[in-house]
PDB file of C-alpha atoms in Angstrom:
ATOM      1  CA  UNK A   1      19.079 -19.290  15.249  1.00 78.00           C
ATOM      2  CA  UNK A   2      19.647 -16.164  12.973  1.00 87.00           C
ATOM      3  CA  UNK A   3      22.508 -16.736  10.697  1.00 91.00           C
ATOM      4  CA  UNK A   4      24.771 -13.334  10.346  1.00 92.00           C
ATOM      5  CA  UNK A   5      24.378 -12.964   6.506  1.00 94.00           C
ATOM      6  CA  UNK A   6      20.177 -12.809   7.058  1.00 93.00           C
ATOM      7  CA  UNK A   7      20.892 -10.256  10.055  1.00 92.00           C
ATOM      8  CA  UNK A   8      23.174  -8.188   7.543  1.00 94.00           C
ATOM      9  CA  UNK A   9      20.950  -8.601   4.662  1.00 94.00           C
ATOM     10  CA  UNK A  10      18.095  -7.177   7.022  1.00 92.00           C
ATOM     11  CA  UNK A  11      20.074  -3.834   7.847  1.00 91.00           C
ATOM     12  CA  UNK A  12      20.763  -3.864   4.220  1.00 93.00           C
ATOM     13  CA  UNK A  13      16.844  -3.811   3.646  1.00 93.00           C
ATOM     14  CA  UNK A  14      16.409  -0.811   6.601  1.00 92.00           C
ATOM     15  CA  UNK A  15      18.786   1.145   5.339  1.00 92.00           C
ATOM     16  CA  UNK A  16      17.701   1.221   1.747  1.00 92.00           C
ATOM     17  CA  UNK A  17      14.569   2.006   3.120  1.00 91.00           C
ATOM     18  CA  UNK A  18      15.581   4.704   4.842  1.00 91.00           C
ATOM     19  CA  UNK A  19      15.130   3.514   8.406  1.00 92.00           C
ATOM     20  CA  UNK A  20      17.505   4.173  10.536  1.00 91.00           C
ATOM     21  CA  UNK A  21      18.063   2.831  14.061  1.00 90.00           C
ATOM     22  CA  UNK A  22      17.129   6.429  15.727  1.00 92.00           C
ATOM     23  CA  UNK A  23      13.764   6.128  14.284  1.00 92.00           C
ATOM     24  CA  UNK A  24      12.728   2.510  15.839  1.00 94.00           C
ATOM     25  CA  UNK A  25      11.373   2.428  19.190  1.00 96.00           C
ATOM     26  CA  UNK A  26      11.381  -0.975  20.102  1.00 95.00           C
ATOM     27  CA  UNK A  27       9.518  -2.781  23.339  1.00 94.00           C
ATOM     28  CA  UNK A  28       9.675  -6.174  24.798  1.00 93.00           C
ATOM     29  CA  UNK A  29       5.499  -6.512  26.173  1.00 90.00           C
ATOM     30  CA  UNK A  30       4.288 -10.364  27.488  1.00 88.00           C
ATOM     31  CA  UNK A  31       2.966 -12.191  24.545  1.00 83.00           C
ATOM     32  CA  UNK A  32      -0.843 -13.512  25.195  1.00 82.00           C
ATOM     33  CA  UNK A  33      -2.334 -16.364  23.978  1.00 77.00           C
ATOM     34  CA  UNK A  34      -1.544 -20.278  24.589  1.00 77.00           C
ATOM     35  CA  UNK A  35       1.975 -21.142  25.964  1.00 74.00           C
ATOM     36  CA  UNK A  36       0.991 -21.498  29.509  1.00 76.00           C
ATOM     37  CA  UNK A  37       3.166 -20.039  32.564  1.00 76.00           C
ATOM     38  CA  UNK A  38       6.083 -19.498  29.828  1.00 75.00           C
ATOM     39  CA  UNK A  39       4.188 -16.906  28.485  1.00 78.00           C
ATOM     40  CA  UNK A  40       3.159 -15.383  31.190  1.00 78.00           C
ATOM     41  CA  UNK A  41       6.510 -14.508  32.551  1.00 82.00           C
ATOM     42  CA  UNK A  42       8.532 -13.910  29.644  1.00 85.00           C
ATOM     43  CA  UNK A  43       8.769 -10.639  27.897  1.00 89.00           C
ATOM     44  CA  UNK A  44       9.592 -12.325  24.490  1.00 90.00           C
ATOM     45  CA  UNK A  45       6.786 -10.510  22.179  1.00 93.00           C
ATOM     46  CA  UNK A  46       8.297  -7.422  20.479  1.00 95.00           C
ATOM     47  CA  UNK A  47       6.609  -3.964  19.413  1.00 96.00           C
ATOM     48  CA  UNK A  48       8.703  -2.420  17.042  1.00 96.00           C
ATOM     49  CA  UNK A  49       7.260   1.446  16.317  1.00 96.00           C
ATOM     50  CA  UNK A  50       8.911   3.508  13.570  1.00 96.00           C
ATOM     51  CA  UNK A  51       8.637   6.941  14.759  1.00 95.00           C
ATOM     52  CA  UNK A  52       8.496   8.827  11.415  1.00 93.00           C
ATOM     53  CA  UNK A  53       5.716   7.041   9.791  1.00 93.00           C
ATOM     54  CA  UNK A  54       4.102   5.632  12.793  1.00 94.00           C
ATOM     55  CA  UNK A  55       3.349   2.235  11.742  1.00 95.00           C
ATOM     56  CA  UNK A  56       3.929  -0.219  14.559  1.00 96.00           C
ATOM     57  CA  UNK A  57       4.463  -4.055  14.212  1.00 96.00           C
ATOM     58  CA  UNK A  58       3.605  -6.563  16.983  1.00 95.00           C
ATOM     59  CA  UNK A  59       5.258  -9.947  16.599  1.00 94.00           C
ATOM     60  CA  UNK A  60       4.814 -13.276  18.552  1.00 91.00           C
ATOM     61  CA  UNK A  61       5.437 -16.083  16.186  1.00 89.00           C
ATOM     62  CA  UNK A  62       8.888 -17.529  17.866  1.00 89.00           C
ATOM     63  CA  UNK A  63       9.741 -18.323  21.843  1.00 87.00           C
ATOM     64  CA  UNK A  64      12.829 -16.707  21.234  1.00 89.00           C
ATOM     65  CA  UNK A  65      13.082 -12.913  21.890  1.00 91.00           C
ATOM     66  CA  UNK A  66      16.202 -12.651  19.292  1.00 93.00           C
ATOM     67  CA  UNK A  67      13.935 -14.550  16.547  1.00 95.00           C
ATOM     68  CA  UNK A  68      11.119 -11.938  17.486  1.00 95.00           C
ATOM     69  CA  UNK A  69      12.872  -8.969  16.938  1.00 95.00           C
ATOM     70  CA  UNK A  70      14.282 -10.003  13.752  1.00 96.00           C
ATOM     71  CA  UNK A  71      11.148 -11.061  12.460  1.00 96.00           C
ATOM     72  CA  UNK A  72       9.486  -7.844  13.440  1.00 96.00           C
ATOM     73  CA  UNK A  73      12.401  -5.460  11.326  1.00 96.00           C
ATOM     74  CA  UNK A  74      11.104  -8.042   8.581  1.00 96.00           C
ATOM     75  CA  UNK A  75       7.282  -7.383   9.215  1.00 97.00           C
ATOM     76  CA  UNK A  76       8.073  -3.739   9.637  1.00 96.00           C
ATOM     77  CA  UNK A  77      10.277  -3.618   6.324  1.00 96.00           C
ATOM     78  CA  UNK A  78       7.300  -5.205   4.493  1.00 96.00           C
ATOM     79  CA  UNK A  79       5.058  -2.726   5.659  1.00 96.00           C
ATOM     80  CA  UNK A  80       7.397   0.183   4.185  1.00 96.00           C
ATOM     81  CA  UNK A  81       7.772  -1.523   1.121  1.00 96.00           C
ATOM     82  CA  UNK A  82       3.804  -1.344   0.303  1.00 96.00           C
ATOM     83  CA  UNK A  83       3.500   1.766   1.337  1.00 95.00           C
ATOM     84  CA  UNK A  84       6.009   3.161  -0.867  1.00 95.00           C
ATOM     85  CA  UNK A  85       4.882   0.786  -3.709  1.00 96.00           C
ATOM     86  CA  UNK A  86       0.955   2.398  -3.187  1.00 96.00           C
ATOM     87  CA  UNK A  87       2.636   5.938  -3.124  1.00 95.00           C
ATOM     88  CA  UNK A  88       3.948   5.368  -6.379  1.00 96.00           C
ATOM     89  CA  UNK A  89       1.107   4.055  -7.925  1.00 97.00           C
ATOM     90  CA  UNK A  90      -1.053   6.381  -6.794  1.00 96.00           C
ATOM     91  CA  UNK A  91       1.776   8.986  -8.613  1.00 97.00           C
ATOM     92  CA  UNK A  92       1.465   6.785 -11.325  1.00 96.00           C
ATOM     93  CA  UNK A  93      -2.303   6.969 -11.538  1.00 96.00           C
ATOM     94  CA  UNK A  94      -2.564  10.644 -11.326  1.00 96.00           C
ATOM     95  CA  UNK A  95      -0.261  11.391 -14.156  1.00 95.00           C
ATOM     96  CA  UNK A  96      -1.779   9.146 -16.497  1.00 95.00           C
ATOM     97  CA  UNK A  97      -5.198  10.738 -15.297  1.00 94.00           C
ATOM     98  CA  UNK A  98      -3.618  13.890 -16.101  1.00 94.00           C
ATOM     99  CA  UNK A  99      -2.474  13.248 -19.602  1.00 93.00           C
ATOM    100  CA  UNK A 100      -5.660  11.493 -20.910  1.00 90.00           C
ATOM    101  CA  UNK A 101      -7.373  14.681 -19.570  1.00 91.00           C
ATOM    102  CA  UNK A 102      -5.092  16.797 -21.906  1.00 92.00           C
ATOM    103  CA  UNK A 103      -5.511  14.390 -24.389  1.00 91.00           C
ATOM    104  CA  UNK A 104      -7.508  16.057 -27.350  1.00 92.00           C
ATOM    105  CA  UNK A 105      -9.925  13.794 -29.239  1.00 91.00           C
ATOM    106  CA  UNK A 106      -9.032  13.427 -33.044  1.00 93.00           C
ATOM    107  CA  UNK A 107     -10.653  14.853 -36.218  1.00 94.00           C
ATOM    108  CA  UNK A 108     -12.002  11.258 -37.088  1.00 96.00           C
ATOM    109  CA  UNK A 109     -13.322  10.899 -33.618  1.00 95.00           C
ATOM    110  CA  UNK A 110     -15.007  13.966 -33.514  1.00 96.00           C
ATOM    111  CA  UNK A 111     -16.756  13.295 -36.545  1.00 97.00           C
ATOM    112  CA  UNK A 112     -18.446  10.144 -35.184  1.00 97.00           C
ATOM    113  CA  UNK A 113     -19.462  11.444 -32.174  1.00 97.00           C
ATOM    114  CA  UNK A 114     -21.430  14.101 -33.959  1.00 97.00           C
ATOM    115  CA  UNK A 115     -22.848  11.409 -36.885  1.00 97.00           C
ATOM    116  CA  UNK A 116     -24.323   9.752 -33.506  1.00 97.00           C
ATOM    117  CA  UNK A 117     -25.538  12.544 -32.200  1.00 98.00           C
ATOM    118  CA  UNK A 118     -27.142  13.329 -35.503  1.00 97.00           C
ATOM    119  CA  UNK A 119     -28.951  10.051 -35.625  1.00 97.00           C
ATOM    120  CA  UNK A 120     -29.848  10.280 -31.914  1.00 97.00           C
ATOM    121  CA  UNK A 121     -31.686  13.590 -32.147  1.00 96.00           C
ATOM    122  CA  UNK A 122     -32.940  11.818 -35.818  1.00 93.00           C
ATOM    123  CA  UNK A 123     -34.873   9.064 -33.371  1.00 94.00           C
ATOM    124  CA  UNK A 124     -36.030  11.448 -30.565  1.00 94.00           C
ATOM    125  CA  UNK A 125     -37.342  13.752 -33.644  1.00 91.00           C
ATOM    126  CA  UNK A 126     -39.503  10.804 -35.041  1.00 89.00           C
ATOM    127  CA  UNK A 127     -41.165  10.079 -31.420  1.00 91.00           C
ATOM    128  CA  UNK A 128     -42.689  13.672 -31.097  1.00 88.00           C
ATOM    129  CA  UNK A 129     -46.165  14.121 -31.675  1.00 85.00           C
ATOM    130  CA  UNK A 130     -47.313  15.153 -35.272  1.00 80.00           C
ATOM    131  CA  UNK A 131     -48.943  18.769 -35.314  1.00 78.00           C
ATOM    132  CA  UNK A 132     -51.313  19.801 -37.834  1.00 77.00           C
ATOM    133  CA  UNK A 133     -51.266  23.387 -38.417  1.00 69.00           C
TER     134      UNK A 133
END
């Protein structure tokens, strides 16, 4: 059984995510698998679909219908939750891609990189063939 502060703490969860109950279409299908003539006759698996984003959840774990549908507003809640958490990284990722881009390379730097170059072209000089004029 479901105590009343988890169900509560659960709408808590949806509604900081911004899910409200308009958006969740929610249908009871029969649950395959093991279980025998139980599970053939009861409607007890849930699919829970939130319309806006379109990511669906199928949950079977319990007997219980009540425990199914709880457990699927938890699945589905997870689900949000990384896909807001790889939104913002990939935010993250593209501004930090954008300021090392900007980023200009200092005096000290640019003086090495042209000292290597230097001794690069140095080596590739001393490989070419001699010419006699």
């Amino acid at each position: 059984m479901i105590s009343r502060d988890s169900i509560r703490q659960l709408l808590l969860r949806l509604e900081s995510l911004g899910v409200a109950r308009e958006d969740l279409v929610e249908t009871f299908v029969r649950g395959r698998g093991n279980g025998g003539q139980k599970i053939n006759k009861t409607s007890s698996t849930v699919r829970l679909r939130h319309e806006p984003t379109g990511i669906e959840v199928l949950c079977q774990e319990q007997r219980s219908l009540a425990q199914n549908r709880y457990l699927a507003r938890e699945l589905l809640c997870d689900k949000l939750e990384q896909r807001r958490q790889a939104h913002h990284q990939a935010r993250q990722a593209a501004v930090s891609r954008a300021r090392a881009q900007k980023a200009k390379r200092s005096p000290a730097l640019k003086r090495r990189m042209v000292e290597n170059k230097r001794h690069r072209s140095g080596i590739k000089a001393g490989r070419r063939s001699v010419r006699e004029d």
